[in-house]
Tab-separated table of C-alpha atoms in Angstrom:
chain	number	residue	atom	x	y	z
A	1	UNK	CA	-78.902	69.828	70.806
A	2	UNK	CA	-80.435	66.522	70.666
A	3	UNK	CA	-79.100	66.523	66.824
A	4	UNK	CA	-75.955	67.043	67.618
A	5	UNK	CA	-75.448	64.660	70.122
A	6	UNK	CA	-76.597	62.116	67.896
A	7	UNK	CA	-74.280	62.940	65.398
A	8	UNK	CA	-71.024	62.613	67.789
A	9	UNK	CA	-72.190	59.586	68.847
A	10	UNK	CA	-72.239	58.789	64.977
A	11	UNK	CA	-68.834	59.306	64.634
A	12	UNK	CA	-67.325	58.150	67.781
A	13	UNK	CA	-69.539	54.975	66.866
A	14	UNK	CA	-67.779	54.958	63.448
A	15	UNK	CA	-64.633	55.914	64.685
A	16	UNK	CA	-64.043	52.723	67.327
A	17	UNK	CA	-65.519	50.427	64.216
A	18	UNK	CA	-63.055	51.789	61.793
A	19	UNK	CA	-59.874	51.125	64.878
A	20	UNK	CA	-61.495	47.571	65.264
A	21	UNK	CA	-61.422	46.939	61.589
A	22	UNK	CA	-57.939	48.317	60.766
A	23	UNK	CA	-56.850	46.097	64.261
A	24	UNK	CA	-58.084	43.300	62.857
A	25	UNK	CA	-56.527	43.654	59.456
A	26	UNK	CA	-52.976	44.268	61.159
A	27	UNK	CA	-53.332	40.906	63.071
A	28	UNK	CA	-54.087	38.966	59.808
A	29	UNK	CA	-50.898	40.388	58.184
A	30	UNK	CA	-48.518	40.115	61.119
A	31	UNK	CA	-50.239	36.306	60.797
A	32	UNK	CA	-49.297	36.094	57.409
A	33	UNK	CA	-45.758	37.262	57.967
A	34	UNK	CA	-45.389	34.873	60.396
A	35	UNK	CA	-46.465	31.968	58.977
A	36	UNK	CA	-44.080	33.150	56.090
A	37	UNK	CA	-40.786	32.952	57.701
A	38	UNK	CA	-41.622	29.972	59.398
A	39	UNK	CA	-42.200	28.403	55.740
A	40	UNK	CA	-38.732	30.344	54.923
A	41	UNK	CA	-36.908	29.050	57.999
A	42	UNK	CA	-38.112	25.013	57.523
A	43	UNK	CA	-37.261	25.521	53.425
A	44	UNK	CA	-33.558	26.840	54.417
A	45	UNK	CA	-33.247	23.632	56.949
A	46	UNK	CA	-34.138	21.333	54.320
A	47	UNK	CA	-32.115	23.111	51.587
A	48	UNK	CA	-29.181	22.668	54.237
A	49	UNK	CA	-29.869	19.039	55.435
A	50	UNK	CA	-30.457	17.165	51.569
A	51	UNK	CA	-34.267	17.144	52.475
A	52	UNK	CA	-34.475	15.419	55.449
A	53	UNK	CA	-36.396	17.653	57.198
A	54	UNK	CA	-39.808	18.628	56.423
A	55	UNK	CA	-41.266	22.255	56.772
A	56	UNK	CA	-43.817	22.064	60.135
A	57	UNK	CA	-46.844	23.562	59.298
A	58	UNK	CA	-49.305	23.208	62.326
A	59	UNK	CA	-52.085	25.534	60.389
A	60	UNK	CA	-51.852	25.235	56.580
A	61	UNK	CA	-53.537	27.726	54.458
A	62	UNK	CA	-55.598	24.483	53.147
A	63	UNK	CA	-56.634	23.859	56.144
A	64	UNK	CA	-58.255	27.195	56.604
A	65	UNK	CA	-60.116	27.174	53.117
A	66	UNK	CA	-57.662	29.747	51.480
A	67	UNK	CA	-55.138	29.373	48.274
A	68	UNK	CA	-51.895	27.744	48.704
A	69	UNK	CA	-48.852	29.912	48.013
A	70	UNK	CA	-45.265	27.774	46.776
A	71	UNK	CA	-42.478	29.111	48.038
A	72	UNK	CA	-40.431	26.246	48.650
A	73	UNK	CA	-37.499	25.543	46.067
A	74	UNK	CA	-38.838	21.778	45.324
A	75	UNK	CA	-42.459	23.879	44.080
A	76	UNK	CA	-40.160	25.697	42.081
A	77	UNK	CA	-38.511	22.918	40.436
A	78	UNK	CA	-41.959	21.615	39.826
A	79	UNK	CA	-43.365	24.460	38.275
A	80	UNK	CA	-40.050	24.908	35.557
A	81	UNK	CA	-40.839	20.680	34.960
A	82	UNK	CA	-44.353	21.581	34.717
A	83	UNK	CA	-43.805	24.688	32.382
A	84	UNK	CA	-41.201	22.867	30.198
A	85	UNK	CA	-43.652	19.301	29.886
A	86	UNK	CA	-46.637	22.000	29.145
A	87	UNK	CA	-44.275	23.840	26.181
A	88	UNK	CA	-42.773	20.666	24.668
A	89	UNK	CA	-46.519	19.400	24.465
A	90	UNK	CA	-47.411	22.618	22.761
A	91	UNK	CA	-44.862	22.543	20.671
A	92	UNK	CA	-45.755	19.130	19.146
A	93	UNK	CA	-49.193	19.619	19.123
A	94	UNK	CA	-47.981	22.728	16.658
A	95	UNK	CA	-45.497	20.522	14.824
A	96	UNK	CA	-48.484	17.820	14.302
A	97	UNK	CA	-51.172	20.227	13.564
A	98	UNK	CA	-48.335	21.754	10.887
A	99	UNK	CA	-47.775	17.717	9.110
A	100	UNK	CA	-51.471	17.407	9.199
A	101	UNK	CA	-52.141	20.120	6.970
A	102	UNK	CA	-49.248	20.047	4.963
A	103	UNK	CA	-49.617	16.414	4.493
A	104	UNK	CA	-53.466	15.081	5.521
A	105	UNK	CA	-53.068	11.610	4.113
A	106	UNK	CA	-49.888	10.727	6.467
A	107	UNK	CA	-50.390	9.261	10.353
A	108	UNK	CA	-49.572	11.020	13.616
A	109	UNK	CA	-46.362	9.273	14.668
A	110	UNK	CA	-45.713	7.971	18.359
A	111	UNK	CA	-43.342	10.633	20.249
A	112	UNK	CA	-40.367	8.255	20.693
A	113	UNK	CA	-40.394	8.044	16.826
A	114	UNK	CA	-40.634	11.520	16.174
A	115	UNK	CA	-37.734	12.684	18.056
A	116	UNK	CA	-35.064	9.991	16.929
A	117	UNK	CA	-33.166	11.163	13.849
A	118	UNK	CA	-33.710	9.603	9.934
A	119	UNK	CA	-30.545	8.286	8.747
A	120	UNK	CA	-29.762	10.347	5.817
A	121	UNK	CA	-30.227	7.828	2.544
A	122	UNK	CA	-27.515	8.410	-0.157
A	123	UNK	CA	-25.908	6.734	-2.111
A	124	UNK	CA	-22.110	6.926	-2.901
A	125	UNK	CA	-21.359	7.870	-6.351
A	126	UNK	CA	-19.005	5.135	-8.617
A	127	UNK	CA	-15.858	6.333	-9.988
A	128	UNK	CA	-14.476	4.196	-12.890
A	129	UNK	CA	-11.384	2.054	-12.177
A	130	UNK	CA	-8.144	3.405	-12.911
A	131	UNK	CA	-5.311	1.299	-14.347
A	132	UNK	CA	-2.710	1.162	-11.357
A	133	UNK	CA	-0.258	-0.913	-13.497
A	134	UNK	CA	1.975	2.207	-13.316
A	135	UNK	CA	2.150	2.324	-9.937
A	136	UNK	CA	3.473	-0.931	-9.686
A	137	UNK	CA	7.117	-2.107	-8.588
A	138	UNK	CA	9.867	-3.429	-10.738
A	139	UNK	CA	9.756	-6.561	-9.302
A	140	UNK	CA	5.648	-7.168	-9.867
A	141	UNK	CA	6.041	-5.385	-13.182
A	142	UNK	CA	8.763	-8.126	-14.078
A	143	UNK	CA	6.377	-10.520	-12.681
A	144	UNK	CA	3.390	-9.493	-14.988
A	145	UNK	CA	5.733	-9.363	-17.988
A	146	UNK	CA	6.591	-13.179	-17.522
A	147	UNK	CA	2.625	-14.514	-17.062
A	148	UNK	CA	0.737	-12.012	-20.096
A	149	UNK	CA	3.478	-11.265	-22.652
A	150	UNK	CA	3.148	-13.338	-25.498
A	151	UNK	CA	6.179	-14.653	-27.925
A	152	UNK	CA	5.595	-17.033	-31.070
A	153	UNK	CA	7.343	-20.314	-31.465
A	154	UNK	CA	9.570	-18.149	-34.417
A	155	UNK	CA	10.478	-15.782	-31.740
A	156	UNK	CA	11.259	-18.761	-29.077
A	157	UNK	CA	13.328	-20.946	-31.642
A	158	UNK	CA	15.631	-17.628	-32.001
A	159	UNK	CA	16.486	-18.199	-27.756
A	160	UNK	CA	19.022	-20.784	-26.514
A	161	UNK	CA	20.457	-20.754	-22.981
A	162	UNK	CA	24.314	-21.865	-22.537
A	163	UNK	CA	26.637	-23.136	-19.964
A	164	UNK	CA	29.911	-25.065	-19.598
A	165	UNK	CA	31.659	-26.536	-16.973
A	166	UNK	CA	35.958	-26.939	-16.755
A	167	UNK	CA	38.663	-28.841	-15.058
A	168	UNK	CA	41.926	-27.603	-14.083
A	169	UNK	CA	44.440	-28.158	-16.465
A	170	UNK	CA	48.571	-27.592	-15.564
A	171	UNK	CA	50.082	-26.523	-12.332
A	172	UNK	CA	47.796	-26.866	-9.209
A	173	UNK	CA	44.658	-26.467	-11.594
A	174	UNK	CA	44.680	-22.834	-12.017
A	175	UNK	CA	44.081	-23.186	-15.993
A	176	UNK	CA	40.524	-23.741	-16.827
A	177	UNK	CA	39.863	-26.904	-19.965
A	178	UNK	CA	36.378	-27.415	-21.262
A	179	UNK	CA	34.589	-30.520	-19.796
A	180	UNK	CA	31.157	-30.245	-20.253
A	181	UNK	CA	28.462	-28.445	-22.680
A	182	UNK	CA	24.945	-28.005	-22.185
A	183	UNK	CA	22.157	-26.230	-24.038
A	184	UNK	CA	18.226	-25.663	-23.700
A	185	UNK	CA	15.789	-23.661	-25.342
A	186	UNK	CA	13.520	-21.540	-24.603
A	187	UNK	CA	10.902	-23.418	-22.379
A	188	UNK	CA	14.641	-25.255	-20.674
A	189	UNK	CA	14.172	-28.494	-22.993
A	190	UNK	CA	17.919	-29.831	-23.549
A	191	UNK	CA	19.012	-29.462	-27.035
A	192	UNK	CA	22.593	-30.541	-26.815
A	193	UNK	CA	24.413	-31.886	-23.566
A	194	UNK	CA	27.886	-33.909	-23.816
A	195	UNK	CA	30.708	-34.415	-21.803
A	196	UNK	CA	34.119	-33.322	-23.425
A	197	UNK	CA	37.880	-35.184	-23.633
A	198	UNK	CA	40.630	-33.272	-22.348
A	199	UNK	CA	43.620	-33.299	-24.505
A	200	UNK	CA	46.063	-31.852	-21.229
A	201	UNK	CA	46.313	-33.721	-18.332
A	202	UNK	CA	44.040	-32.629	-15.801
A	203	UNK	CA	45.695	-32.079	-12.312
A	204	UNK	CA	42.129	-30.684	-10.805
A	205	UNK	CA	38.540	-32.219	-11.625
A	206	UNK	CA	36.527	-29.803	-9.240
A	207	UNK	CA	33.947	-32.310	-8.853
A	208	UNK	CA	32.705	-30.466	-5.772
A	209	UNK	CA	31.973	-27.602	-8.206
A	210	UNK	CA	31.766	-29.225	-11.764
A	211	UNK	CA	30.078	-32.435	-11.056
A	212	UNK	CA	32.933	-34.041	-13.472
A	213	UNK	CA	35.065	-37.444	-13.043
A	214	UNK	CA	37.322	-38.900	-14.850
A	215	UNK	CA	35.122	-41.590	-15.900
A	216	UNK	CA	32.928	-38.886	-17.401
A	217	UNK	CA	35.826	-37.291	-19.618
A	218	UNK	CA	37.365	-40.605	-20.949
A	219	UNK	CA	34.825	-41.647	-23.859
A	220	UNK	CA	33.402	-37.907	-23.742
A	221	UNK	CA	32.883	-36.079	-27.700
A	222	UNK	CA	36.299	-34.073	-29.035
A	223	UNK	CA	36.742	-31.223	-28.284
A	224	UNK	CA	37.105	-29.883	-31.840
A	225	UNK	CA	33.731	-31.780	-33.054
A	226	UNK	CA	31.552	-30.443	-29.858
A	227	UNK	CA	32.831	-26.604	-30.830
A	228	UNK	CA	31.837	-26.933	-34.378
A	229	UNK	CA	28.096	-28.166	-33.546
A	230	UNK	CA	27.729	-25.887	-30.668
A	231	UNK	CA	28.702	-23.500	-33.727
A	232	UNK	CA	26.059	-24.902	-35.802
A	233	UNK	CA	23.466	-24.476	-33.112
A	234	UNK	CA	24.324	-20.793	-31.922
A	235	UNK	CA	24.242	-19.645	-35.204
A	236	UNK	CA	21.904	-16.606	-35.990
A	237	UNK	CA	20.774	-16.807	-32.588
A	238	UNK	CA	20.891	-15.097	-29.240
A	239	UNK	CA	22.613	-16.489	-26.592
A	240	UNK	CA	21.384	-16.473	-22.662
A	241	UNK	CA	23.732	-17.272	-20.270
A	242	UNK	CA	25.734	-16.396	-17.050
A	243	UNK	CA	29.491	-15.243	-17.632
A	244	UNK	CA	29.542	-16.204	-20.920
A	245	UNK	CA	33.097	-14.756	-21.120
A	246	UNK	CA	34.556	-17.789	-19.849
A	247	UNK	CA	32.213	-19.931	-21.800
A	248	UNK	CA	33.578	-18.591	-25.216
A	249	UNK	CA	36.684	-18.671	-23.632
A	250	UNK	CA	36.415	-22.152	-23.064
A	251	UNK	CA	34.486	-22.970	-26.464
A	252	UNK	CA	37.475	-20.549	-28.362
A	253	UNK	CA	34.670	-19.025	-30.248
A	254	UNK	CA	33.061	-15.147	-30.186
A	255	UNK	CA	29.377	-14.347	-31.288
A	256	UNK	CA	27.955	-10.974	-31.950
A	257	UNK	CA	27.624	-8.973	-28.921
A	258	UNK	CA	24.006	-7.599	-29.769
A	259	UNK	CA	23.473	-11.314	-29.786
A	260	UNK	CA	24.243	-12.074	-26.388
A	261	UNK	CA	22.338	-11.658	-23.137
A	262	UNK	CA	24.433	-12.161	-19.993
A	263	UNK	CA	22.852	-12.224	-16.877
A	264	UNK	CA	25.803	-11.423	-14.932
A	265	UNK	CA	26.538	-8.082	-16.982
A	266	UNK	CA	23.012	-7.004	-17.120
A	267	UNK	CA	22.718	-3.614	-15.098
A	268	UNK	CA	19.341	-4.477	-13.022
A	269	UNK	CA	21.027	-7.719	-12.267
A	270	UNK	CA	24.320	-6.586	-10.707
A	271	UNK	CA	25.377	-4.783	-7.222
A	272	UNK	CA	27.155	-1.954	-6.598
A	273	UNK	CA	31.011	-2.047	-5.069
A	274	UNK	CA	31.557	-1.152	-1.388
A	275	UNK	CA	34.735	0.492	-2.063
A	276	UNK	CA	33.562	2.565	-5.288
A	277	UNK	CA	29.509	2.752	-5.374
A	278	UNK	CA	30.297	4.009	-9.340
A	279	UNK	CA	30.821	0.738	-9.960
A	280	UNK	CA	29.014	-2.462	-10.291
A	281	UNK	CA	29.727	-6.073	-9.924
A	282	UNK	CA	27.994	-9.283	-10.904
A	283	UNK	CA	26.418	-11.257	-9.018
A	284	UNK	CA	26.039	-15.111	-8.564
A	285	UNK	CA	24.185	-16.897	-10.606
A	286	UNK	CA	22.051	-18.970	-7.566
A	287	UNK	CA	21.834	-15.449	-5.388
A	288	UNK	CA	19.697	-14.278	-8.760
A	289	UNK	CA	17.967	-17.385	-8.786
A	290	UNK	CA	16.928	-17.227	-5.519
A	291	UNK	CA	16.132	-13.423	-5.299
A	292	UNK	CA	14.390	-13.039	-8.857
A	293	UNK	CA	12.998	-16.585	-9.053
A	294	UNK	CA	12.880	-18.214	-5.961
A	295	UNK	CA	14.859	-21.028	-7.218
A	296	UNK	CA	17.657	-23.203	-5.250
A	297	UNK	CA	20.385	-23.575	-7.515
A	298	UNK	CA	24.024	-24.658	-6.630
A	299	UNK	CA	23.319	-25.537	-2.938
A	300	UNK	CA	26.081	-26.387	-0.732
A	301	UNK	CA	27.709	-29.502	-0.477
A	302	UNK	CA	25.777	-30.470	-3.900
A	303	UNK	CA	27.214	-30.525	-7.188
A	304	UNK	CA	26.686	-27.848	-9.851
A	305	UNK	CA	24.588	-28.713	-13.263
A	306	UNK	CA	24.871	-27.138	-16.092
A	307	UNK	CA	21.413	-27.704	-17.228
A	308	UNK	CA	20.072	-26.461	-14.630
A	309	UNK	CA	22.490	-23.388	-14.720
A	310	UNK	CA	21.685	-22.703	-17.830
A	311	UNK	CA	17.632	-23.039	-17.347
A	312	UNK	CA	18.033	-20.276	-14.196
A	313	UNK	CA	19.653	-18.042	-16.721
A	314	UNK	CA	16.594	-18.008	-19.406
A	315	UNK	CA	14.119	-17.960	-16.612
A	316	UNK	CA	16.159	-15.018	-15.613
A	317	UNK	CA	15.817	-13.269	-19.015
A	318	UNK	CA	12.818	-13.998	-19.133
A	319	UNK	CA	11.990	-11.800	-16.395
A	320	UNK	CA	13.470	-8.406	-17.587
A	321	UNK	CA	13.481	-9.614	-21.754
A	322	UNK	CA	11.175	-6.397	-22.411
A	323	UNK	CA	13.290	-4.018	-20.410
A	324	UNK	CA	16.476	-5.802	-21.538
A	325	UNK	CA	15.707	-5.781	-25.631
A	326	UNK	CA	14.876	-2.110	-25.464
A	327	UNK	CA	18.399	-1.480	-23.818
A	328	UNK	CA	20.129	-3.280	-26.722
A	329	UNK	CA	17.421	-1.639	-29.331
A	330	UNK	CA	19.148	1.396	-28.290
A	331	UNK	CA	22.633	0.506	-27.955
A	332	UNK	CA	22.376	-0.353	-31.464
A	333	UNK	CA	21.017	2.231	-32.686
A	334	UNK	CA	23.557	4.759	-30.616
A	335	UNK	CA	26.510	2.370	-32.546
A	336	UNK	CA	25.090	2.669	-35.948
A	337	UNK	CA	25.052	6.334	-35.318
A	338	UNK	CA	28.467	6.241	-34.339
A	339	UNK	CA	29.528	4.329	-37.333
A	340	UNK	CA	28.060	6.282	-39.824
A	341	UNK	CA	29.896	9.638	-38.134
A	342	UNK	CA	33.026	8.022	-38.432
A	343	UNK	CA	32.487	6.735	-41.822
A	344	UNK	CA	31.872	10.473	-42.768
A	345	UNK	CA	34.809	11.821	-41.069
A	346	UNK	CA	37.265	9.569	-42.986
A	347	UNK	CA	35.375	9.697	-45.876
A	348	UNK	CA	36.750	13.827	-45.557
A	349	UNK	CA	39.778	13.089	-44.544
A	350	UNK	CA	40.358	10.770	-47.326
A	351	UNK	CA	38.895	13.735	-49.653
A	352	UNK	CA	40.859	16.445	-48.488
A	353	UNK	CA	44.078	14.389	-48.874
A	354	UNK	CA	43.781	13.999	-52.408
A	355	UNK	CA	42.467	17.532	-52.962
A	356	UNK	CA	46.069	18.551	-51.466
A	357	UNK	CA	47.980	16.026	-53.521
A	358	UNK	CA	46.566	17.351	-56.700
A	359	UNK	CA	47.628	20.322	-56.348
């Protein structure tokens, strides 16, 4: 009996320990919860408030001698800082360790040196220089044609530049009389320059245009000596000039046409008509001047010169002569061809007529 009693006690002994312990356990968790949502609670308030408020924590787990647990989102912003500091370390300590051993002889850079970027060094490769010359407009090309093409004296001496001025002759002046003659070479040197006697009476002397008095006229060259040495000197040569027509006219001479270069008939140098496009006109001889050349020529209320007329009109060949020559080349060449064809064609005709007479 006594055995048994002691072993109830035992258990009843065991049993009241056992509700103490698990007691005692409950009231630490139910602590733990507590002191939980409080944390919860005071994080929410701060989330809420930008931070003003601090979480109250009368007991801290510190305080008691046990771990700390974060819960509040500012530990957890930490711990990613934390975490990302620790793997970027890591990270170049791998990246260093890797340079060392690939490269022992080379330094450790500092970290502010490692993570700006190299420019890349290269260099850009040289193409050789094309010749734009082609590209060029007419009026550079023109330009370039004047300053580097060459031409011998022989070539220059075969170049004279011509131009006349008239009076009006008969009933209000409308007829046109020779008055003046004026030629220059090549580089615009005067070669042969004379006023002219007028055999008519003059009724107009156009000095506003002309430049001519009757002064001038009186003890001027006849007329029939100045054509025959202005004959001598345009022999065999080419002639430059600006509406020549009425020059010749005036002179009552002709020259070759494959001999003459006339700025105001040259294609590049005329304008087309407002009423018929097809067609072109000439142009004045001081609009060229000042277009091609920049030269003031004929300015108003000034009188004209023929010397300088005539020097505008070489510099103006001058300025298209390559351009210009090859257009006569083969305008020549087309006429020769012509002439020959027709040459044949009679030459049959002629043939076939006496092959009918004879029999």
């Amino acid at each position: 009996m006594c055995t048994m009693t002691n072993e109830i006690s035992q258990r009843t002994t065991s049993v009241t320990e056992g509700k103490g312990a698990n007691s005692a356990r409950s009231r630490r968790r139910q602590r733990r919860k507590d002191m939980r949502g409080n944390a919860d609670e005071n994080n929410a308030l701060e989330v809420r408030k930008g931070g003003k408020n601090k979480p109250r924590n009368n007991k801290s787990n510190s305080q008691r001698g046990k771990p700390t647990r974060r819960t509040s989102f500012s530990s957890e912003k930490t711990l990613q800082s934390d975490c990302s500091s620790v793997t970027a370390s890591l990270s170049d300590d791998s990246s260093s360790s890797l340079s060392a051993t690939s490269s022992p002889t080379r330094t450790s850079k500092p970290q502010h040196e490692k993570t700006a970027k190299q420019p890349q060094k290269w260099r850009k490769k040289r193409l050789p220089k094309r010749n734009n010359k082609k590209k060029s407009t007419h009026n550079t090309a023109a330009a370039t044609i004047v300053a580097v093409e060459k031409i011998t004296e022989e070539e220059k001496a075969r170049f004279v530049a011509l131009d006349c001025e008239m009076v009006g002759v008969g009933p209000h002046g409308e007829q046109s009389a020779l008055a003046r003659v004026s030629i220059v070479n090549w580089d615009g040197d005067v070669i042969f320059d004379t006023f002219v006697k007028v055999d008519e009476p003059v009724t107009d002397y156009r000095t506003f245009v002309s430049g001519v008095r009757e002064a001038d006229i009186e003890y001027g060259m006849d007329f029939d000596e100045c054509r025959e040495r202005v004959k001598d000197i345009l022999e065999d040569r080419i002639i430059v000039g600006h509406a020549l027509k009425n020059d010749f006219h005036a002179l009552d001479m002709t020259h070759p046409w494959h001999q003459i270069r006339d700025t105001a008939r040259y294609e590049h140098f005329m304008k087309k008509s407002k009423t018929c496009p097809e067609m072109l006109l000439p142009k004045k001889l001081k609009v060229l001047a000042k277009d091609k050349l920049g030269m003031l020529i004929q300015e108003e209320g000034k009188e004209h010169c023929s010397v300088e007329d005539a020097t505008a009109a070489m510099e103006l060949y001058k300025k298209a002569r390559r351009k210009w020559e090859l257009a006569v080349e083969w305008k020549m060449k087309k006429t020769a061809e012509i002439v020959t064809l027709q040459a044949e064609e009679t030459h049959e005709f002629y043939s076939s007529c006496e092959e009918s007479v004879s029999q």
